[in-house]
Tab-separated table of C-alpha atoms in Angstrom:
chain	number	residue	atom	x	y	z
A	1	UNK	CA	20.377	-16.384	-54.712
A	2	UNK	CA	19.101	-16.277	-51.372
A	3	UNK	CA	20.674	-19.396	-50.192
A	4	UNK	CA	24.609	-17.648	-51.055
A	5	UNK	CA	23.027	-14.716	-49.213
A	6	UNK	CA	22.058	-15.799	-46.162
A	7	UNK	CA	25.596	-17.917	-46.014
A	8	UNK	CA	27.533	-15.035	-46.860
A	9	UNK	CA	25.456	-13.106	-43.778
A	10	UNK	CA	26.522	-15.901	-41.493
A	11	UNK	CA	30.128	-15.467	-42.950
A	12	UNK	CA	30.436	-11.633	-42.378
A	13	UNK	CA	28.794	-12.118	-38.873
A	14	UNK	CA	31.748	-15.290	-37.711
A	15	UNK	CA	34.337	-12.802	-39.134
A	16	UNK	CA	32.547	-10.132	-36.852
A	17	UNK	CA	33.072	-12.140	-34.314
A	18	UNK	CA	36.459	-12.802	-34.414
A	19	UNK	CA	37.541	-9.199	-34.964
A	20	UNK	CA	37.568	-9.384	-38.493
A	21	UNK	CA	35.549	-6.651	-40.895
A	22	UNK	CA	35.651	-8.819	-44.152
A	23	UNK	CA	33.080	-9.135	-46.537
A	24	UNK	CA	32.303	-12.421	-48.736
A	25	UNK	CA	33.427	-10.282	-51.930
A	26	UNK	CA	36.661	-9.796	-50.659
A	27	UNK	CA	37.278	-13.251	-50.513
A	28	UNK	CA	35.931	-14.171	-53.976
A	29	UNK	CA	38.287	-11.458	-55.113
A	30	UNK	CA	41.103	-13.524	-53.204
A	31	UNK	CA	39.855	-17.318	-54.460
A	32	UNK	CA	40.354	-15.699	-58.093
A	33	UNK	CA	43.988	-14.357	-57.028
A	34	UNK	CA	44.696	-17.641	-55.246
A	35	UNK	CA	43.869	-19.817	-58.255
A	36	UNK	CA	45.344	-17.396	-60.852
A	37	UNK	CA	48.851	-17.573	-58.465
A	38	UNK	CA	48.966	-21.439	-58.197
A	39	UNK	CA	48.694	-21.750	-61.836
A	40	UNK	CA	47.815	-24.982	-63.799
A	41	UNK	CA	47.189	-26.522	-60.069
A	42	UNK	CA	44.610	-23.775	-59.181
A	43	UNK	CA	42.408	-24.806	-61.314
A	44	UNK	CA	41.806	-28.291	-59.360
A	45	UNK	CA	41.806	-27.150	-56.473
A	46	UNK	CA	38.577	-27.687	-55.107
A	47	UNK	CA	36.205	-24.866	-53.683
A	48	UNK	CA	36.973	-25.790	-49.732
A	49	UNK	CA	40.133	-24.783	-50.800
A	50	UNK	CA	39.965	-22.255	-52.412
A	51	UNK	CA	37.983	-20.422	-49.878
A	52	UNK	CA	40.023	-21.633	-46.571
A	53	UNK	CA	42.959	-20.250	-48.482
A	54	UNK	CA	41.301	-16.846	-49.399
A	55	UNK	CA	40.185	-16.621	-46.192
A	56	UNK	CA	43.647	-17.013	-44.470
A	57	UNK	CA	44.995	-14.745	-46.466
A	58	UNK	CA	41.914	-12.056	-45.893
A	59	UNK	CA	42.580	-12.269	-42.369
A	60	UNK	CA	46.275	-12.026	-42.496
A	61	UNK	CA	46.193	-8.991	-44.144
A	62	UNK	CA	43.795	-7.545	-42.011
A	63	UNK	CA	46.304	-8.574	-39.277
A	64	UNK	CA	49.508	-7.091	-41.406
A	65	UNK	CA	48.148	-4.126	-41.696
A	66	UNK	CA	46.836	-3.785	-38.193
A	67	UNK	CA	50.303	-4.270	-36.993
A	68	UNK	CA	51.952	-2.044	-39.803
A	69	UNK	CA	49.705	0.809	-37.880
A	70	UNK	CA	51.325	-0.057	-34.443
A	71	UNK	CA	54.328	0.596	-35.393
A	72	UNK	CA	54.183	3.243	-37.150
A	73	UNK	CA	52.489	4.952	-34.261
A	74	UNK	CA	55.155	3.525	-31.826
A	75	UNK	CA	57.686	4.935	-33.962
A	76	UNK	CA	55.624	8.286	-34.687
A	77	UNK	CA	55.862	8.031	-38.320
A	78	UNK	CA	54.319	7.118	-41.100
A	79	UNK	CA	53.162	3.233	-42.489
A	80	UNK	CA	55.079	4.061	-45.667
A	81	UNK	CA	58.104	5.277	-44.340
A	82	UNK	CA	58.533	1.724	-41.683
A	83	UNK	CA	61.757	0.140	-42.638
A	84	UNK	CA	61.881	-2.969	-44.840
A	85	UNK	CA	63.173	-5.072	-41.243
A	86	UNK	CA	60.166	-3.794	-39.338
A	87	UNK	CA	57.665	-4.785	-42.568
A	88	UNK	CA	59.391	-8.038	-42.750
A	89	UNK	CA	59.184	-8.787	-39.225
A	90	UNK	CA	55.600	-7.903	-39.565
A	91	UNK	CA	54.526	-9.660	-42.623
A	92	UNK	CA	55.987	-12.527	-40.343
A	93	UNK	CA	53.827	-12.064	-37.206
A	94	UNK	CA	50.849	-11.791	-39.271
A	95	UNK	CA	51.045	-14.847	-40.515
A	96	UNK	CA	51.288	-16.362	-36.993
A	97	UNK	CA	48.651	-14.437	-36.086
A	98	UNK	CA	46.132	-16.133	-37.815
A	99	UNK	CA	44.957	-19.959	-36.204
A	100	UNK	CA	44.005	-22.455	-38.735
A	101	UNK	CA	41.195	-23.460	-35.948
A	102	UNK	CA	39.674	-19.868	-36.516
A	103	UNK	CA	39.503	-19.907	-40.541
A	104	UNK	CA	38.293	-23.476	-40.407
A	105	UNK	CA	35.500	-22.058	-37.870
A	106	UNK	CA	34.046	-19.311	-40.107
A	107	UNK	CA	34.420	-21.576	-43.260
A	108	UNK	CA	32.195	-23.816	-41.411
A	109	UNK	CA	29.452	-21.098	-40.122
A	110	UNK	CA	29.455	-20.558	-44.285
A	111	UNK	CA	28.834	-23.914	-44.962
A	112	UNK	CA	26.706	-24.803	-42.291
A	113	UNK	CA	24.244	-21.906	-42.891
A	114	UNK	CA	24.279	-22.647	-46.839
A	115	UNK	CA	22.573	-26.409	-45.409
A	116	UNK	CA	20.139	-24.739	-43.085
A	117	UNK	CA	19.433	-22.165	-45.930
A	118	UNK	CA	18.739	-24.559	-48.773
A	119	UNK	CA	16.546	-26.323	-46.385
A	120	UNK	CA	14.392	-23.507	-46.224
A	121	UNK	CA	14.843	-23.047	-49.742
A	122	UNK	CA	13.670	-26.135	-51.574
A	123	UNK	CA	11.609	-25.957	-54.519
A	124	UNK	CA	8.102	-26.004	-52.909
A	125	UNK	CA	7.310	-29.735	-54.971
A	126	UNK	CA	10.996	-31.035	-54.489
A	127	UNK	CA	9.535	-33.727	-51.280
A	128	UNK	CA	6.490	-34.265	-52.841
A	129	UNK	CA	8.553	-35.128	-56.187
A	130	UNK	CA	10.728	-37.474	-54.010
A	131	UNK	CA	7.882	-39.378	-52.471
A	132	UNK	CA	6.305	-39.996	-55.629
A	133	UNK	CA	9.287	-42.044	-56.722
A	134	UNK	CA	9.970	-43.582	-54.146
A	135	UNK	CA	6.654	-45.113	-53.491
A	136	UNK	CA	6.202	-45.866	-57.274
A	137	UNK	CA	10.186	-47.506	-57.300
A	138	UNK	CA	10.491	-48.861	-53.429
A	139	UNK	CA	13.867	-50.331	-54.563
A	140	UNK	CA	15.336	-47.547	-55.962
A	141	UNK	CA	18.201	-46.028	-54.180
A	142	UNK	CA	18.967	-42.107	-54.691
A	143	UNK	CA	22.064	-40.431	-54.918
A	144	UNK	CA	24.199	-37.190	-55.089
A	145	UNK	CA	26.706	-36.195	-57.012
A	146	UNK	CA	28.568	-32.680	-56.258
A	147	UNK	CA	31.362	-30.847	-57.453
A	148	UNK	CA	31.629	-28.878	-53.969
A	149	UNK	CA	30.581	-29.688	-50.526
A	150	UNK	CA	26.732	-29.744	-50.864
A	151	UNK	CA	25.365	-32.631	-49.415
A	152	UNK	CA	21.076	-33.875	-48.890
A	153	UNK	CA	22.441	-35.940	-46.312
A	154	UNK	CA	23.274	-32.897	-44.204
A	155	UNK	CA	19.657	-31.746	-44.605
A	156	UNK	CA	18.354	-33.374	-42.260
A	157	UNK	CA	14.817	-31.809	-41.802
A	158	UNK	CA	13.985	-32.382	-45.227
A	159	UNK	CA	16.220	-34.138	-48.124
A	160	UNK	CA	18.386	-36.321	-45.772
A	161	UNK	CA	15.648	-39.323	-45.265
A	162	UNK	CA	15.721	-39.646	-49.256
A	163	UNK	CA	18.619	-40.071	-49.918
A	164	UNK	CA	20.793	-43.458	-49.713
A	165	UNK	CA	24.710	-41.689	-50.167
A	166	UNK	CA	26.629	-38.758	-51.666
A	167	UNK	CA	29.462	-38.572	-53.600
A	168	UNK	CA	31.513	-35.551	-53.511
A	169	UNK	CA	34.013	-34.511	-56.125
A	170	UNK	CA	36.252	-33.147	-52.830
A	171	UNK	CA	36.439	-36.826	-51.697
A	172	UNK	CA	38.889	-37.839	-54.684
A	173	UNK	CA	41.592	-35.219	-55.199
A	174	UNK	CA	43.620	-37.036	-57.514
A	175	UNK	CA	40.529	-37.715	-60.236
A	176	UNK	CA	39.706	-34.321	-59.545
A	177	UNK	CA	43.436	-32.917	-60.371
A	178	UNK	CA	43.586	-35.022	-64.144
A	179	UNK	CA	40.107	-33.614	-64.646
A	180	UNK	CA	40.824	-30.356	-64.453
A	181	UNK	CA	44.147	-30.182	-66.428
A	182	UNK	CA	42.441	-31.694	-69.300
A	183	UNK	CA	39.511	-29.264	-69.148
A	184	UNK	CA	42.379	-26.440	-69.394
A	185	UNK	CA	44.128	-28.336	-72.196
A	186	UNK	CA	41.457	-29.240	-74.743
A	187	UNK	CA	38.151	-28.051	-76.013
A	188	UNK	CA	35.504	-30.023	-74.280
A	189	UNK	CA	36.857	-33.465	-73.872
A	190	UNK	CA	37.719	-33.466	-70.463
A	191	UNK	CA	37.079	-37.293	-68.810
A	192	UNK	CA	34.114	-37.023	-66.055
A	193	UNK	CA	33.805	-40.683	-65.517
A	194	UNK	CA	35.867	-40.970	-62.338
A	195	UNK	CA	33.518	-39.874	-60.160
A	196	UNK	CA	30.283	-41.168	-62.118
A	197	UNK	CA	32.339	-44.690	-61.508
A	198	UNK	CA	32.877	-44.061	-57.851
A	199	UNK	CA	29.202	-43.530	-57.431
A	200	UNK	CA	27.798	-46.592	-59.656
A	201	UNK	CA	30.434	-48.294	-56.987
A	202	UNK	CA	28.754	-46.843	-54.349
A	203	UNK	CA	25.337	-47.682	-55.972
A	204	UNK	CA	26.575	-51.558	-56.422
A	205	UNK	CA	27.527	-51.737	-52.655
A	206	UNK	CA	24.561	-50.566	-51.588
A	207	UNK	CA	22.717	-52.454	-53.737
A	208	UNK	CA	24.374	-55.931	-52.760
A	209	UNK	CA	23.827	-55.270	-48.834
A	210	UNK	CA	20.353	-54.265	-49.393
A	211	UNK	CA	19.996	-57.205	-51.326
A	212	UNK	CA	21.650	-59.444	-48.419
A	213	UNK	CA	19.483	-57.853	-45.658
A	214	UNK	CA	16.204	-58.784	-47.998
A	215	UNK	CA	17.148	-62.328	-48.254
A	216	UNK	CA	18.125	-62.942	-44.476
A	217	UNK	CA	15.121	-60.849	-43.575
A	218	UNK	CA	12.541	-63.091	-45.399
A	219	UNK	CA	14.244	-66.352	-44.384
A	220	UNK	CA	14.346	-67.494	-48.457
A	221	UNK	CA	16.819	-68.252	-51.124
A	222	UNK	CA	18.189	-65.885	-53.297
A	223	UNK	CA	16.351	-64.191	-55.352
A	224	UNK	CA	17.085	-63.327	-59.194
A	225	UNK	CA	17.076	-59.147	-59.746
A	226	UNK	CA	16.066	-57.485	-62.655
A	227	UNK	CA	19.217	-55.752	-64.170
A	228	UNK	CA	19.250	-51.487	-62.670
A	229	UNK	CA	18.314	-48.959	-64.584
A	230	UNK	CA	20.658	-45.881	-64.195
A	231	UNK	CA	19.161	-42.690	-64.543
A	232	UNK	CA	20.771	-39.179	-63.581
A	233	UNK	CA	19.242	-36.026	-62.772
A	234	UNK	CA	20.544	-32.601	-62.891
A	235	UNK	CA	20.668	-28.985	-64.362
A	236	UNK	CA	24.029	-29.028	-65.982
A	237	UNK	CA	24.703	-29.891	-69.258
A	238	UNK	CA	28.471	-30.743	-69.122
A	239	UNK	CA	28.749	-32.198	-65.738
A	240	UNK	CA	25.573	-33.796	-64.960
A	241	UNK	CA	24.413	-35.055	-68.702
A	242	UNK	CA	27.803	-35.404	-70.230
A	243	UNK	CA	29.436	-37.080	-67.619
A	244	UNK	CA	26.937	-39.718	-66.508
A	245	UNK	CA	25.496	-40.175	-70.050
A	246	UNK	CA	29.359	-41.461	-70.968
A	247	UNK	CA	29.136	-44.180	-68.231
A	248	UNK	CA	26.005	-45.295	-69.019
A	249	UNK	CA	23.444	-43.598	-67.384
A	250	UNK	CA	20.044	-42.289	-69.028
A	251	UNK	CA	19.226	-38.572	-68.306
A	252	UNK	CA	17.171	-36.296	-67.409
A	253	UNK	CA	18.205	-32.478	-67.636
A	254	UNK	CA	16.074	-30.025	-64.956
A	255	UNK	CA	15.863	-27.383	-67.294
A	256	UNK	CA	13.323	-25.265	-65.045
A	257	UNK	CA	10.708	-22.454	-65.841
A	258	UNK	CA	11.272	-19.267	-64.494
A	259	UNK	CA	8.968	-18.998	-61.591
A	260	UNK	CA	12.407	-21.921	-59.587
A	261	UNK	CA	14.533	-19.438	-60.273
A	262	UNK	CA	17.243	-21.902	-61.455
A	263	UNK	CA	20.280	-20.073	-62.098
A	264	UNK	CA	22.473	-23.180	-63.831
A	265	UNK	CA	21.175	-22.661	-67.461
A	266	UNK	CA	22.084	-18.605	-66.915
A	267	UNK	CA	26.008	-19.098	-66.094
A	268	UNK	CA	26.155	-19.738	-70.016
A	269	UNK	CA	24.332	-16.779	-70.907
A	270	UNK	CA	26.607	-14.481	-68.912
A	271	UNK	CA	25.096	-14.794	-65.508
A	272	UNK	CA	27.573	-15.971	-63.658
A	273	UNK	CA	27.321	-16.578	-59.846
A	274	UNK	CA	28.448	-14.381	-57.413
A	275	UNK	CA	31.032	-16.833	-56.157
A	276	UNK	CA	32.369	-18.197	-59.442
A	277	UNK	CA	36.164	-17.633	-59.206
A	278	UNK	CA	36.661	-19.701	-62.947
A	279	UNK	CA	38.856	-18.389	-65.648
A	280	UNK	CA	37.737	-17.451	-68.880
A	281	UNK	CA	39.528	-20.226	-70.567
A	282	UNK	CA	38.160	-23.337	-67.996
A	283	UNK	CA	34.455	-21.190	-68.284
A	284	UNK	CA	35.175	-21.644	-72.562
A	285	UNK	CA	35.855	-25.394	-72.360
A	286	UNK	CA	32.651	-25.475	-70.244
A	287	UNK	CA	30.469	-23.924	-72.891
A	288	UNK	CA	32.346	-26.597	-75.332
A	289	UNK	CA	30.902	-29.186	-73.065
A	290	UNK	CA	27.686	-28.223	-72.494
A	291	UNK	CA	27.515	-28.150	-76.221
A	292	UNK	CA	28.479	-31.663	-77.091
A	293	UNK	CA	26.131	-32.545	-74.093
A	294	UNK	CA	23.057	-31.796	-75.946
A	295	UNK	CA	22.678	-34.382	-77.816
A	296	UNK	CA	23.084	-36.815	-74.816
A	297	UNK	CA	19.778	-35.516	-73.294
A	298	UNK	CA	17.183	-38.520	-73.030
A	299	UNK	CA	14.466	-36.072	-71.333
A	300	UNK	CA	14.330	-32.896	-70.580
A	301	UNK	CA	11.839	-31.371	-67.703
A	302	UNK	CA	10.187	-27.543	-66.747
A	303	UNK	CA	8.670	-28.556	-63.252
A	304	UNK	CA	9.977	-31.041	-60.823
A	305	UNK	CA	6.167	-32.817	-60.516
A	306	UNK	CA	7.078	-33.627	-64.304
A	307	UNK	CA	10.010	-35.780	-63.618
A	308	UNK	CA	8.325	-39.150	-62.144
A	309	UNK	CA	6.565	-39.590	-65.449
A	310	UNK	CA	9.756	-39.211	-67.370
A	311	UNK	CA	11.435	-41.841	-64.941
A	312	UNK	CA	8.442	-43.762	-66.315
A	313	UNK	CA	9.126	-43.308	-69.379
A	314	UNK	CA	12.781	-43.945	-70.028
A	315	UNK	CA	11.910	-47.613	-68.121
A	316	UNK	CA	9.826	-48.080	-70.792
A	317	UNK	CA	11.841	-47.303	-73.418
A	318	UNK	CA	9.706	-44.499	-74.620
């Protein structure tokens, strides 16, 4: 994935710069021990979390042991033979050691470098793709929906003037928390529709003061509107198909040829990606979910030029 890469290159150089040799690994490694130690409320915790956390505790090890080295030499021993007082007291100073201001600082050179990366990344017909519909549908409005901190709107050389909001699954903690604990609870029934609802909200607002603006603008009465169609697009079967599908929407699932190197439809097949700290049993209830999602397909596309006509097509009822 070159996108992770060239974040995780941006994260290894902030830690550089701080003092810090830590690698991205390192703090996967620690996002799976930090969800596996907060038990049933690890698994909701969202990925900004998850990785701020790892990374704290990355860099206050660094700093425990850096001290633990100190004093052994001060006291011309050994690490291992430092009293359980001097450990203590330096377990302690470790953890002051480390400023919230700096983790938040490398978390953002991360996430600010995935951004710039994906921009450079786009599928080469992605704009083109997005023109088409939006000079074929000029009322439409577009969306995102994410389960992490992705956001078009950020890309602002190239997604951002497409797009009308986003809707993050890190804006809404509590739907987020119930969520989860009923994907580790039950085999593939876990309720999506709280943050499908929250953007159909979104949708309706935006909707209503572009409607507003229209009618001022042109100096007329109201005018009638033809009821929305909803239609969601994405590459996962559980999340993006199963959860809009049950509030309504019609969808279509990107389910890419090779040459995009899509990597969704692989994390099923064993592929999972590099920063994936889920446990086996949340990754099981996925699969469960992706199956039952199947049948809630209403098209299915191999190239992005392909999805216009199959916008086309569910407005028609074909």
């Amino acid at each position: 994935d070159p996108v992770l890469s060239d974040a995780n290159k941006a994260f290894s150089t902030a830690m550089k710069n701080y003092g810090y040799d830590i690698n991205p690994e390192e703090i996967v490694e620690m996002g799976i021990k930090v969800r596996e130690e907060a038990g049933p409320a690890g698994t909701a915790m969202s990925h900004t979390e998850v990785r701020l956390e790892a990374i704290r505790r990355e860099m206050e090890q660094k700093m425990l042991e850096k001290k633990l080295m100190e004093c052994a030499k001060d006291w011309a021993t050994e690490v291992e033979s430092l009293t359980a007082p001097l450990k203590r007291s330096a377990e302690k100073w470790a953890k002051t050691a480390v400023s919230p201001s700096v983790v938040e600082s490398i978390y953002s050179a991360w996430e600010r470098e995935r951004h710039h990366s994906a921009e450079r990344h786009l599928y080469p017909d992605v704009i083109e793709t997005i023109q088409k519909i939006k000079e074929e549908h000029p009322n439409v409005l577009i969306g995102a929906v994410t389960d992490g901190k992705a956001n078009p709107m950020l890309m602002v050389f190239s997604l951002a003037p497409y797009f009308d909001f986003c809707m993050s699954w890190e804006d809404d903690a509590a739907g987020r928390t119930e969520f989860f604990k009923e994907l580790g609870n039950v085999d593939g029934n876990a309720d999506l529709q709280w943050i499908y609802n929250a953007a159909y909200e979104k949708y309706t607002q935006l909707a209503q003061n572009s409607k507003a603006l229209k009618n001022t603008s042109d100096c007329q009465e109201e005018e009638s509107f033809e009821e929305p169609v909803w239609i969601h697009v994405g590459d996962d079967l559980a999340y993006d198909v199963g959860g809009s599908a049950s509030c309504g929407a019609k969808t279509i699932l990107l389910d890419l040829d090779e040459e995009y190197g899509q990597t969704a439809k692989l994390r099923f097949r064993g592929v999972m990606p590099a920063w994936n700290t889920a446990s086996k049993e949340e990754l099981a209830n996925r699969k469960a979910m992706n199956d039952a999602a199947e049948e809630m397909v209403d098209k299915r596309v191999s190239r992005m030029s392909m999805l216009p006509d199959a916008i086309d097509e569910i407005l028609k009822g074909e």
